[in-house]
XYZ file of C-alpha atoms in Angstrom:
685
model
C -17.810 20.574 -172.099
C -18.917 19.182 -168.764
C -19.431 21.551 -165.865
C -17.520 21.076 -162.649
C -19.216 19.966 -159.439
C -21.341 22.581 -157.670
C -20.385 23.955 -154.272
C -22.261 22.360 -151.371
C -25.241 24.355 -150.126
C -23.719 24.560 -146.666
C -20.573 26.206 -148.048
C -22.561 28.680 -150.144
C -24.681 29.515 -147.095
C -21.590 30.076 -144.978
C -20.221 32.444 -147.620
C -23.519 34.330 -147.864
C -23.542 34.834 -144.104
C -20.462 37.043 -144.500
C -22.004 39.216 -147.223
C -24.310 42.224 -146.865
C -27.925 41.798 -147.872
C -27.558 43.535 -151.258
C -24.649 41.254 -152.173
C -26.712 38.206 -151.233
C -29.493 39.358 -153.543
C -27.043 39.891 -156.379
C -25.370 36.542 -155.885
C -28.774 34.874 -155.932
C -29.034 35.746 -159.621
C -26.070 33.515 -160.447
C -27.729 30.138 -160.698
C -30.621 28.116 -159.416
C -28.644 26.675 -156.517
C -27.495 30.083 -155.298
C -30.992 31.416 -155.788
C -32.392 28.787 -153.430
C -29.679 29.392 -150.829
C -30.151 33.169 -151.027
C -33.756 32.720 -149.907
C -32.908 30.587 -146.894
C -34.835 31.603 -143.748
C -31.870 31.051 -141.442
C -29.748 33.316 -143.660
C -32.241 36.182 -143.604
C -32.793 35.804 -139.888
C -29.074 36.358 -139.330
C -28.989 39.248 -141.812
C -32.008 40.827 -140.134
C -30.598 40.841 -136.600
C -27.125 41.945 -137.687
C -28.279 44.719 -140.036
C -30.877 46.305 -137.716
C -28.912 45.542 -134.526
C -31.931 44.129 -132.744
C -31.486 41.925 -129.649
C -32.081 38.312 -130.532
C -34.533 38.010 -127.671
C -36.959 40.136 -129.694
C -39.218 37.876 -131.765
C -40.270 38.479 -135.335
C -43.277 40.698 -135.996
C -46.399 38.601 -135.311
C -47.919 39.411 -138.703
C -44.789 38.568 -140.683
C -44.594 35.319 -142.665
C -40.836 35.184 -143.324
C -37.609 36.861 -142.324
C -36.974 37.924 -145.921
C -40.288 39.769 -146.145
C -39.762 41.316 -142.729
C -36.363 42.624 -143.820
C -37.999 43.993 -146.944
C -40.780 45.695 -144.930
C -38.355 47.643 -142.772
C -36.062 48.391 -145.709
C -38.531 49.248 -148.434
C -41.816 50.355 -146.818
C -40.656 53.267 -144.649
C -41.857 56.718 -145.832
C -38.380 58.244 -145.976
C -38.075 59.601 -149.546
C -39.092 63.209 -150.091
C -41.387 63.486 -153.103
C -42.933 66.949 -152.719
C -42.516 70.185 -150.757
C -45.555 72.385 -150.112
C -44.685 76.074 -149.737
C -48.100 77.748 -149.631
C -47.708 78.748 -145.961
C -45.800 81.959 -145.265
C -44.812 81.332 -141.645
C -44.042 78.465 -139.303
C -46.250 75.407 -139.864
C -47.371 74.087 -136.484
C -49.762 71.186 -136.998
C -51.053 68.665 -139.556
C -54.127 66.434 -139.364
C -55.434 63.792 -141.777
C -59.077 62.991 -142.339
C -60.139 59.512 -141.259
C -60.421 58.413 -144.902
C -57.012 59.859 -145.696
C -58.320 61.751 -148.720
C -57.578 65.177 -147.214
C -55.450 66.805 -144.568
C -55.385 70.197 -142.869
C -52.484 72.399 -141.818
C -52.163 75.183 -139.230
C -49.562 77.910 -139.268
C -48.438 81.132 -137.663
C -49.630 82.902 -140.807
C -53.070 82.478 -139.156
C -54.565 80.353 -141.916
C -56.125 76.913 -141.982
C -55.486 75.118 -145.256
C -57.059 71.978 -146.712
C -55.192 69.700 -149.115
C -56.248 66.927 -151.477
C -54.253 63.662 -151.538
C -56.266 61.706 -154.133
C -55.212 63.256 -157.424
C -54.548 60.678 -160.162
C -50.979 61.910 -160.630
C -50.225 61.535 -156.908
C -49.479 65.243 -156.461
C -50.909 66.851 -153.314
C -52.752 70.085 -154.083
C -54.317 72.904 -152.081
C -58.125 72.956 -152.215
C -59.062 75.617 -149.642
C -57.505 78.248 -147.393
C -59.182 80.381 -144.724
C -57.622 83.222 -142.763
C -58.632 83.630 -139.124
C -57.191 87.122 -138.751
C -60.610 88.784 -138.952
C -61.588 86.844 -135.808
C -58.706 88.513 -133.968
C -56.641 85.344 -133.859
C -52.870 85.442 -133.555
C -52.349 82.088 -135.304
C -53.878 78.661 -135.831
C -52.251 75.863 -133.840
C -54.302 72.646 -134.041
C -57.006 70.998 -136.159
C -58.960 67.738 -136.139
C -61.573 66.109 -138.394
C -64.705 64.683 -136.814
C -65.532 60.984 -137.136
C -67.381 61.227 -140.470
C -65.013 63.850 -141.982
C -67.829 66.364 -142.414
C -66.586 68.970 -139.909
C -63.194 70.416 -139.044
C -62.214 71.650 -135.589
C -59.649 74.471 -135.702
C -57.975 75.710 -132.520
C -56.024 78.923 -132.293
C -54.612 81.613 -130.046
C -57.080 84.448 -129.577
C -55.919 87.964 -128.762
C -58.566 89.593 -126.601
C -59.007 93.302 -125.871
C -56.481 93.181 -123.025
C -53.936 91.138 -124.968
C -54.611 88.167 -122.701
C -53.353 84.875 -124.094
C -56.480 82.772 -124.420
C -57.719 80.432 -127.099
C -60.695 79.861 -129.315
C -62.079 76.928 -131.291
C -63.824 77.291 -134.645
C -65.901 74.599 -136.352
C -65.903 74.655 -140.170
C -68.225 72.701 -142.445
C -66.326 70.795 -145.126
C -69.290 70.820 -147.496
C -69.182 74.555 -148.231
C -66.352 75.771 -145.935
C -68.687 77.892 -143.808
C -68.069 78.733 -140.160
C -70.610 76.966 -137.940
C -69.592 78.002 -134.428
C -66.887 79.524 -132.256
C -66.074 78.353 -128.725
C -63.867 79.973 -126.105
C -60.955 77.780 -125.054
C -58.457 78.736 -122.383
C -55.687 78.257 -121.869
C -55.117 77.874 -125.572
C -52.908 74.784 -125.184
C -55.954 72.771 -124.140
C -56.361 72.576 -127.949
C -59.804 70.907 -127.822
C -60.966 67.659 -129.410
C -63.999 65.849 -130.819
C -66.036 63.593 -128.530
C -68.247 62.301 -131.352
C -69.524 63.438 -134.753
C -71.388 66.490 -133.434
C -69.902 67.397 -130.033
C -66.502 68.779 -129.070
C -64.689 69.372 -125.790
C -63.175 72.714 -124.788
C -61.637 74.076 -121.603
C -61.861 77.062 -119.320
C -59.631 78.224 -116.494
C -60.527 80.109 -113.309
C -57.740 81.351 -111.062
C -58.407 81.024 -107.333
C -55.054 82.301 -106.084
C -51.527 82.914 -107.269
C -50.797 79.248 -107.959
C -54.218 77.617 -107.477
C -56.854 77.376 -110.183
C -59.815 75.353 -111.422
C -60.002 73.865 -114.924
C -63.459 73.198 -116.357
C -64.166 70.884 -119.288
C -67.161 71.860 -121.426
C -69.065 69.771 -123.958
C -70.184 71.905 -126.914
C -72.526 71.186 -129.788
C -70.708 71.821 -133.043
C -73.616 73.729 -134.593
C -76.845 75.296 -133.352
C -79.428 73.752 -135.643
C -81.991 73.589 -132.856
C -85.730 74.113 -132.921
C -85.973 75.827 -129.539
C -83.848 78.272 -127.614
C -84.403 76.092 -124.554
C -82.238 73.283 -125.953
C -78.722 73.296 -124.523
C -75.722 73.706 -126.794
C -73.176 73.450 -123.948
C -72.809 71.269 -120.873
C -70.247 71.140 -118.098
C -68.398 67.842 -117.857
C -65.768 68.114 -115.115
C -64.140 70.579 -112.724
C -60.530 69.811 -111.860
C -58.515 71.546 -109.164
C -55.024 72.686 -110.180
C -52.294 73.220 -107.589
C -48.761 74.620 -107.710
C -49.460 76.737 -110.839
C -50.268 73.692 -112.974
C -53.137 73.660 -115.471
C -54.924 71.086 -117.589
C -53.690 70.982 -121.198
C -53.699 68.836 -124.349
C -57.032 67.032 -124.131
C -57.835 63.981 -126.246
C -60.465 61.235 -126.269
C -59.726 57.497 -126.288
C -62.195 54.647 -126.898
C -61.680 51.154 -125.515
C -63.719 49.227 -128.070
C -60.594 47.627 -129.599
C -58.461 47.133 -126.507
C -58.935 43.353 -126.661
C -58.224 43.233 -130.403
C -55.416 45.718 -131.074
C -53.502 46.083 -134.315
C -50.263 45.198 -132.551
C -49.491 43.899 -129.064
C -46.274 45.473 -127.809
C -45.761 42.907 -125.058
C -43.777 40.006 -126.532
C -45.177 37.507 -124.037
C -48.702 38.612 -124.887
C -47.844 38.186 -128.576
C -46.652 34.637 -127.967
C -49.769 33.844 -125.973
C -52.015 35.297 -128.669
C -50.271 33.256 -131.379
C -50.635 30.064 -129.367
C -54.312 30.722 -128.760
C -54.835 31.544 -132.413
C -53.238 28.280 -133.499
C -55.378 26.354 -131.032
C -58.460 28.331 -132.111
C -59.415 28.757 -128.498
C -61.086 31.833 -126.989
C -59.144 34.064 -124.690
C -59.085 32.812 -121.137
C -58.238 36.091 -119.492
C -56.406 39.379 -119.814
C -52.751 39.486 -120.776
C -50.129 38.949 -118.105
C -47.849 41.801 -119.095
C -44.359 42.815 -118.080
C -45.312 46.433 -117.472
C -44.536 48.622 -114.534
C -46.667 51.482 -113.281
C -45.266 54.997 -113.360
C -47.933 56.555 -111.175
C -50.739 55.714 -108.831
C -54.371 56.721 -108.790
C -53.836 59.093 -105.902
C -52.445 62.426 -107.034
C -52.457 64.050 -103.601
C -49.300 64.708 -101.653
C -48.688 63.655 -98.077
C -48.063 66.984 -96.365
C -46.594 67.574 -92.924
C -48.568 68.616 -89.889
C -51.469 66.172 -90.244
C -53.091 67.142 -86.945
C -53.274 70.861 -87.797
C -54.605 70.066 -91.284
C -57.385 67.854 -89.912
C -58.634 70.716 -87.714
C -58.533 73.095 -90.692
C -60.379 70.584 -92.881
C -63.153 70.221 -90.309
C -63.570 74.003 -90.155
C -63.750 74.257 -93.962
C -66.379 71.505 -94.124
C -68.639 73.476 -91.770
C -68.166 76.727 -93.692
C -68.629 75.273 -97.189
C -66.561 76.123 -100.258
C -64.869 79.470 -100.556
C -66.992 82.060 -102.348
C -64.509 84.190 -104.344
C -64.206 81.976 -107.454
C -64.706 84.622 -110.132
C -62.921 84.069 -113.434
C -59.673 85.937 -113.838
C -57.768 86.763 -117.012
C -56.059 83.766 -118.524
C -52.285 83.854 -118.214
C -49.588 81.998 -120.043
C -46.810 80.205 -118.190
C -44.532 83.225 -118.447
C -47.246 85.511 -117.069
C -47.769 83.170 -114.129
C -44.065 83.375 -113.407
C -44.127 87.161 -113.545
C -47.090 87.394 -111.177
C -45.813 84.828 -108.687
C -42.382 86.417 -108.429
C -44.046 89.212 -106.483
C -45.302 86.799 -103.855
C -43.016 85.498 -101.154
C -42.119 81.852 -100.825
C -43.906 81.653 -97.484
C -47.090 82.995 -99.048
C -46.942 80.494 -101.909
C -46.256 77.636 -99.513
C -49.232 78.608 -97.368
C -51.464 78.792 -100.434
C -50.335 75.354 -101.556
C -51.145 73.908 -98.131
C -54.628 75.423 -98.123
C -55.217 74.208 -101.683
C -54.357 70.637 -100.679
C -56.778 70.780 -97.771
C -59.531 72.213 -99.953
C -58.934 69.530 -102.522
C -59.372 66.799 -99.938
C -62.451 68.424 -98.468
C -64.325 69.356 -101.634
C -63.368 66.697 -104.174
C -65.558 63.754 -105.116
C -64.378 60.394 -103.887
C -62.800 58.497 -106.810
C -64.583 55.377 -108.031
C -61.976 52.689 -108.875
C -64.513 50.704 -110.913
C -64.720 53.455 -113.538
C -61.191 52.836 -114.751
C -61.106 49.037 -114.393
C -60.600 47.237 -117.690
C -63.573 45.299 -119.030
C -63.411 41.533 -118.927
C -62.727 39.873 -122.296
C -65.917 39.415 -124.253
C -67.861 42.203 -122.566
C -67.424 44.466 -125.572
C -68.280 47.626 -123.662
C -67.044 50.768 -125.376
C -65.692 52.957 -122.620
C -64.671 56.519 -123.394
C -61.825 58.239 -121.575
C -60.667 61.842 -121.487
C -56.866 62.128 -121.470
C -54.958 65.311 -120.654
C -51.699 66.589 -119.210
C -51.596 68.091 -115.743
C -49.262 68.404 -112.761
C -49.054 68.497 -108.996
C -45.496 69.591 -108.200
C -44.820 72.465 -110.604
C -46.327 74.361 -113.518
C -44.594 72.140 -116.074
C -46.969 69.404 -117.299
C -45.507 66.174 -115.925
C -48.555 63.969 -115.327
C -51.252 62.382 -117.476
C -54.746 62.547 -116.048
C -57.432 60.059 -117.078
C -61.140 60.641 -116.560
C -63.913 58.373 -117.797
C -66.816 59.974 -119.683
C -70.097 58.242 -118.875
C -72.788 57.540 -121.522
C -75.132 60.207 -120.119
C -72.390 62.808 -120.662
C -72.116 62.221 -124.406
C -74.639 64.928 -125.341
C -75.614 68.392 -124.130
C -79.058 67.285 -122.960
C -79.792 67.743 -119.278
C -78.665 70.478 -116.889
C -76.047 72.852 -118.241
C -73.916 72.422 -115.125
C -74.165 68.647 -115.254
C -75.454 66.459 -112.455
C -76.265 67.824 -109.044
C -73.343 68.281 -106.683
C -73.219 68.507 -102.926
C -71.192 71.180 -101.177
C -68.443 68.613 -100.612
C -68.223 67.641 -104.299
C -67.121 70.894 -105.865
C -64.155 69.313 -107.678
C -64.084 66.090 -109.679
C -61.447 63.536 -108.794
C -59.183 62.025 -111.422
C -59.776 58.347 -112.090
C -56.088 57.693 -112.695
C -52.841 59.674 -112.803
C -49.582 58.592 -114.452
C -46.434 60.519 -113.564
C -43.889 60.800 -116.376
C -41.169 62.487 -114.237
C -40.408 65.029 -116.941
C -41.824 67.849 -119.054
C -44.489 66.439 -121.412
C -44.300 68.036 -124.861
C -46.512 65.779 -126.979
C -48.996 62.896 -126.977
C -50.475 60.606 -129.618
C -52.794 57.588 -129.680
C -52.297 54.408 -131.672
C -55.027 53.837 -134.298
C -56.689 51.207 -132.095
C -56.511 53.523 -129.016
C -54.761 50.772 -127.047
C -51.466 52.629 -126.567
C -50.646 56.232 -125.703
C -47.274 57.564 -126.896
C -45.861 60.475 -124.892
C -43.002 62.813 -125.810
C -41.238 64.110 -122.703
C -37.975 65.684 -121.608
C -36.809 63.965 -118.460
C -35.894 65.562 -115.153
C -32.654 64.565 -113.413
C -32.966 61.304 -111.510
C -33.797 61.771 -107.838
C -34.519 65.495 -108.133
C -36.665 67.157 -105.443
C -38.965 70.075 -106.310
C -39.137 72.525 -103.419
C -40.426 75.546 -105.349
C -43.301 75.049 -107.845
C -42.092 78.073 -109.794
C -38.631 76.539 -110.296
C -39.010 73.179 -112.053
C -35.930 70.994 -112.502
C -33.799 71.384 -115.621
C -34.943 69.231 -118.500
C -32.861 66.960 -120.702
C -32.029 67.737 -124.309
C -33.024 64.222 -125.345
C -36.711 63.615 -125.972
C -37.965 60.345 -124.503
C -40.908 58.618 -126.157
C -42.856 56.686 -123.508
C -45.489 54.066 -124.351
C -48.465 53.533 -122.021
C -50.881 50.620 -122.275
C -54.309 52.168 -121.704
C -55.910 48.808 -121.020
C -53.655 48.042 -118.053
C -52.723 51.681 -117.304
C -49.051 50.799 -117.183
C -46.000 51.832 -119.152
C -44.305 49.438 -121.520
C -40.694 48.513 -120.780
C -39.368 50.634 -123.608
C -38.329 54.203 -124.198
C -37.672 55.341 -127.758
C -34.950 57.949 -127.965
C -33.243 59.605 -130.911
C -34.736 63.067 -131.232
C -33.580 66.167 -129.374
C -34.849 69.522 -128.080
C -32.912 72.473 -126.737
C -35.361 75.078 -125.404
C -35.540 75.600 -121.609
C -38.600 75.029 -119.409
C -40.025 78.513 -119.865
C -39.864 78.344 -123.680
C -40.557 74.647 -124.216
C -43.131 74.127 -126.964
C -45.229 71.268 -128.252
C -43.808 68.593 -130.566
C -46.659 66.652 -132.183
C -46.217 62.950 -132.889
C -48.300 60.389 -134.763
C -48.760 56.627 -134.677
C -49.684 54.245 -137.496
C -50.289 50.499 -137.448
C -46.570 49.618 -137.493
C -44.677 52.887 -137.030
C -44.479 55.905 -134.757
C -43.043 59.250 -135.867
C -42.222 62.502 -134.133
C -40.777 65.892 -134.836
C -37.787 67.371 -133.002
C -35.903 70.598 -132.483
C -32.790 69.253 -134.218
C -34.337 69.970 -137.660
C -35.364 66.360 -138.239
C -38.352 64.118 -137.989
C -37.906 60.542 -136.818
C -39.607 57.217 -137.573
C -39.476 54.164 -135.288
C -40.833 50.660 -135.658
C -43.398 49.961 -132.946
C -42.547 46.277 -132.606
C -38.737 46.346 -132.653
C -38.356 49.811 -131.021
C -35.655 50.897 -133.462
C -35.213 54.179 -135.295
C -35.638 53.590 -139.027
C -35.334 57.015 -140.662
C -34.526 60.702 -140.165
C -36.439 63.296 -142.181
C -34.465 66.479 -142.793
C -35.827 70.048 -142.671
C -34.202 73.463 -142.469
C -35.655 74.261 -139.025
C -37.537 72.742 -136.100
C -39.964 69.967 -137.091
C -43.189 70.680 -135.186
C -45.446 67.889 -136.386
C -45.607 64.664 -138.377
C -48.697 62.812 -139.606
C -49.243 59.381 -141.175
C -52.033 58.862 -143.668
C -54.621 56.589 -141.992
C -55.270 55.007 -145.393
C -51.602 54.306 -146.213
C -48.838 54.315 -143.616
C -46.277 54.598 -146.419
C -47.308 58.260 -146.788
C -46.044 60.701 -144.151
C -46.178 64.487 -143.813
C -43.874 66.713 -141.772
C -44.353 70.378 -140.823
C -41.547 72.712 -139.850
C -40.629 76.198 -138.753
C -39.071 76.584 -142.204
C -42.657 77.280 -143.435
C -42.830 74.103 -145.494
C -44.743 70.836 -145.462
C -42.771 67.913 -146.829
C -44.363 64.819 -148.329
C -42.544 61.531 -147.742
C -43.273 58.200 -149.394
C -41.676 54.785 -149.114
C -39.078 53.650 -151.688
C -41.535 50.991 -152.800
C -44.255 53.535 -153.583
C -41.793 55.871 -155.294
C -40.577 53.050 -157.505
C -44.118 52.012 -158.397
C -44.985 55.596 -159.303
C -41.978 55.860 -161.618
C -42.526 52.516 -163.320
C -44.276 53.030 -166.663
C -47.542 51.211 -167.043
C -47.864 48.183 -169.310
C -48.428 48.791 -172.986
C -52.027 48.655 -174.007
C -52.445 45.751 -176.420
C -54.784 46.068 -179.364
C -58.168 44.573 -178.774
C -58.539 41.119 -180.389
C -61.639 42.256 -182.266
C -59.771 45.194 -183.809
C -56.731 43.023 -184.528
C -58.666 40.342 -186.380
C -60.858 42.843 -188.176
C -57.954 44.190 -190.234
C -56.229 40.867 -190.958
C -56.838 38.703 -193.984
C -57.166 34.927 -193.700
C -53.666 34.668 -195.196
C -52.246 36.840 -192.423
C -54.074 34.778 -189.830
C -52.624 31.567 -191.322
C -49.069 32.978 -191.167
C -49.586 34.120 -187.584
C -50.850 30.673 -186.583
C -47.866 28.970 -188.269
C -45.467 31.380 -186.528
C -46.990 30.595 -183.127
C -46.676 26.861 -183.769
C -42.982 27.272 -184.609
C -42.376 29.247 -181.428
C -44.237 26.709 -179.378
C -42.208 23.781 -180.835
C -38.666 24.994 -181.711
C -36.376 22.859 -183.824
C -33.816 20.845 -181.813
C -30.955 22.439 -183.727
C -31.954 25.864 -182.484
C -31.786 24.973 -178.737
C -28.859 25.958 -176.597
C -26.314 28.713 -176.898
C -23.977 29.279 -179.829
C -25.980 27.256 -182.353
C -26.304 24.211 -180.111
C -22.751 24.142 -178.762
C -22.495 24.373 -174.992
C -19.752 26.567 -173.646
C -18.580 27.543 -170.237
C -18.977 31.193 -169.401
C -16.093 32.350 -167.229
C -16.451 35.911 -166.091
C -16.089 37.895 -162.981
C -19.128 37.961 -160.766
C -20.975 41.204 -161.330
C -20.572 44.205 -159.053
C -21.973 43.478 -155.606
C -22.218 47.104 -154.505
C -18.461 47.210 -153.849
C -18.679 44.333 -151.391
C -15.609 42.262 -150.535
C -15.965 38.975 -152.391
C -14.198 35.807 -151.200
C -11.524 34.613 -153.604
C -13.370 31.353 -154.232
C -16.223 33.331 -155.768
C -14.265 35.662 -158.039
C -14.620 33.234 -160.932
C -17.619 31.009 -161.375
C -19.796 29.368 -163.967
C -22.676 31.814 -164.172
C -25.197 33.168 -166.589
C -24.289 36.190 -168.751
C -24.338 39.576 -167.036
C -27.670 41.428 -166.887
C -27.972 44.873 -168.425
C -28.114 46.516 -164.995
C -25.887 44.343 -162.830
C -26.086 46.393 -159.619
C -28.894 45.287 -157.314
C -29.718 48.485 -155.465
C -33.024 47.509 -153.963
C -34.787 44.496 -152.578
C -37.475 44.708 -155.226
C -34.886 44.509 -158.002
C -34.462 40.892 -156.993
C -36.247 38.474 -159.319
C -35.977 34.904 -160.424
C -34.065 34.083 -163.602
C -35.288 31.491 -166.079
C -32.890 28.516 -166.377
C -30.445 28.926 -169.243
C -28.947 26.066 -171.298
C -25.758 26.396 -169.285
C -27.669 25.982 -166.042
C -29.648 23.055 -167.419
C -26.462 21.343 -168.600
C -24.815 21.738 -165.216
C -27.895 20.425 -163.476
C -28.164 23.358 -161.096
């Protein structure tokens, strides 16, 4: 029986445009014509924008080759399926850190242990390989860890309880060869955390209070171990001295390298992407830096313009003649709550006078900033500049600014004077090379793998608010804003990612660690969820559920389809993408017998029969072709279940191939081509 005429491609395409993506995939299994239409680029472009609700002005990912594959990447490659829960910690889990190879990760917790985990077991199960308790060092808990560049050492930062119960911190360096403790470094306040500068040197902080709301933060470079031949060789070296005003302090230090700023994994500026694609097609070298659409959130000058300029100039001249103030002895480190308690005893007039004097001292005894230190290198220079990033403030004790300071090549080791280069009496403090004001309480920072972009978690202040009392910061929003800063141009991208929430007030606000992979960015939140966004499209892709606050998330640097999340519910959850979960569950192919073994136990007669059987299969008899013993028949049946989609009436009956065993297409990877059947060949589709 002859088949009826096929529907025009344009009509099939118009019908597919009204179906969800899973129904389109299912309908593509019907026949060869529908298969071709279901892979149409225009169709998947429309499905992509409608499903993910992305503005059509946003271009496709620069590394994508088709809209179908881009849809599949966002649908199937997000680490959103929980595959394992680690319960070895007995208290809140605060931080997670992967090694650079991705073969191990560390975890910190309020149970005061640092644990190491293995991620390379053949069965894919993550297992505990080492655990160390820091209680015998008089620590309260571990809060942060970081692997050095060659994954041979582990930096562990924690809260140290001294003899007077002062809240200060300490850093321990552990060898990963034999898990021995190599060194311990004082670190205060403890939320400086500390970080690696290179394979063998780390950066710590110290704090010296000058008044009620004025202090000096000092950055120290420390050698990770003391394998020295002489006691005259330095193991520490002072890097910078930063003046803090209005009860603010330096916190959350990290190091960024600029070696890949001109060749990042992903350009977030769409115009720069278009320019890069055009230059790549033309195979022409870059003609200059990107012309971005960024806007600057802060200037390089962090000083305030106070009133009474004439009186201040006279006071500055007097201070220059006298030199720096002498009483700069270290005082016990205080947490934010302790600062509040101490400053409540001082009157507002006294605090205002101290702030005025601190501003004058800062202008008189701070090095003049050098704008050339922070200027981006010209394309092709290839200079690897190193920057120290940290949170700070100028208006209140809440961290609301990001300070940037360049580390020069001669500061990369502890050689030379312990106190650094010589300073004149008018260069007591180091100036910041650049300051970016976030206009909110900063609660987390993370670098992209190429160190081009800095992602900042913050809770915004009300628009237009004025801070008159440094001890009374503005109320903060419940929504957490995720800002993106281009470190090459020192400007913020025109995007703010927002889905996660926090509820604690200023005085109790704690750190929410985030992490960035090549294509995604993830963060914890106080609403008992972790969140994943796409870096290019700026859309939230997944929520990761916990039973309590999610403090930290971490992508594997070796595979961004593996994500970890740590929570106050004392667990670490392991998340993998649906694609990886499906591959892990798919049984491996059957192992065929080796040809040598197969032929060894066969007689020549068996071999002759096998050869004859293969010839018959290769050349079937004409009478055996087709369905039903050679008779063609039309197969009328309802189209198989399209995930409960509404099917147009014109498609309820069609000439299609027989139903598959599992008719429901639940995943993009279930889609596969079907070999032409006799019915299809007869109809010419």
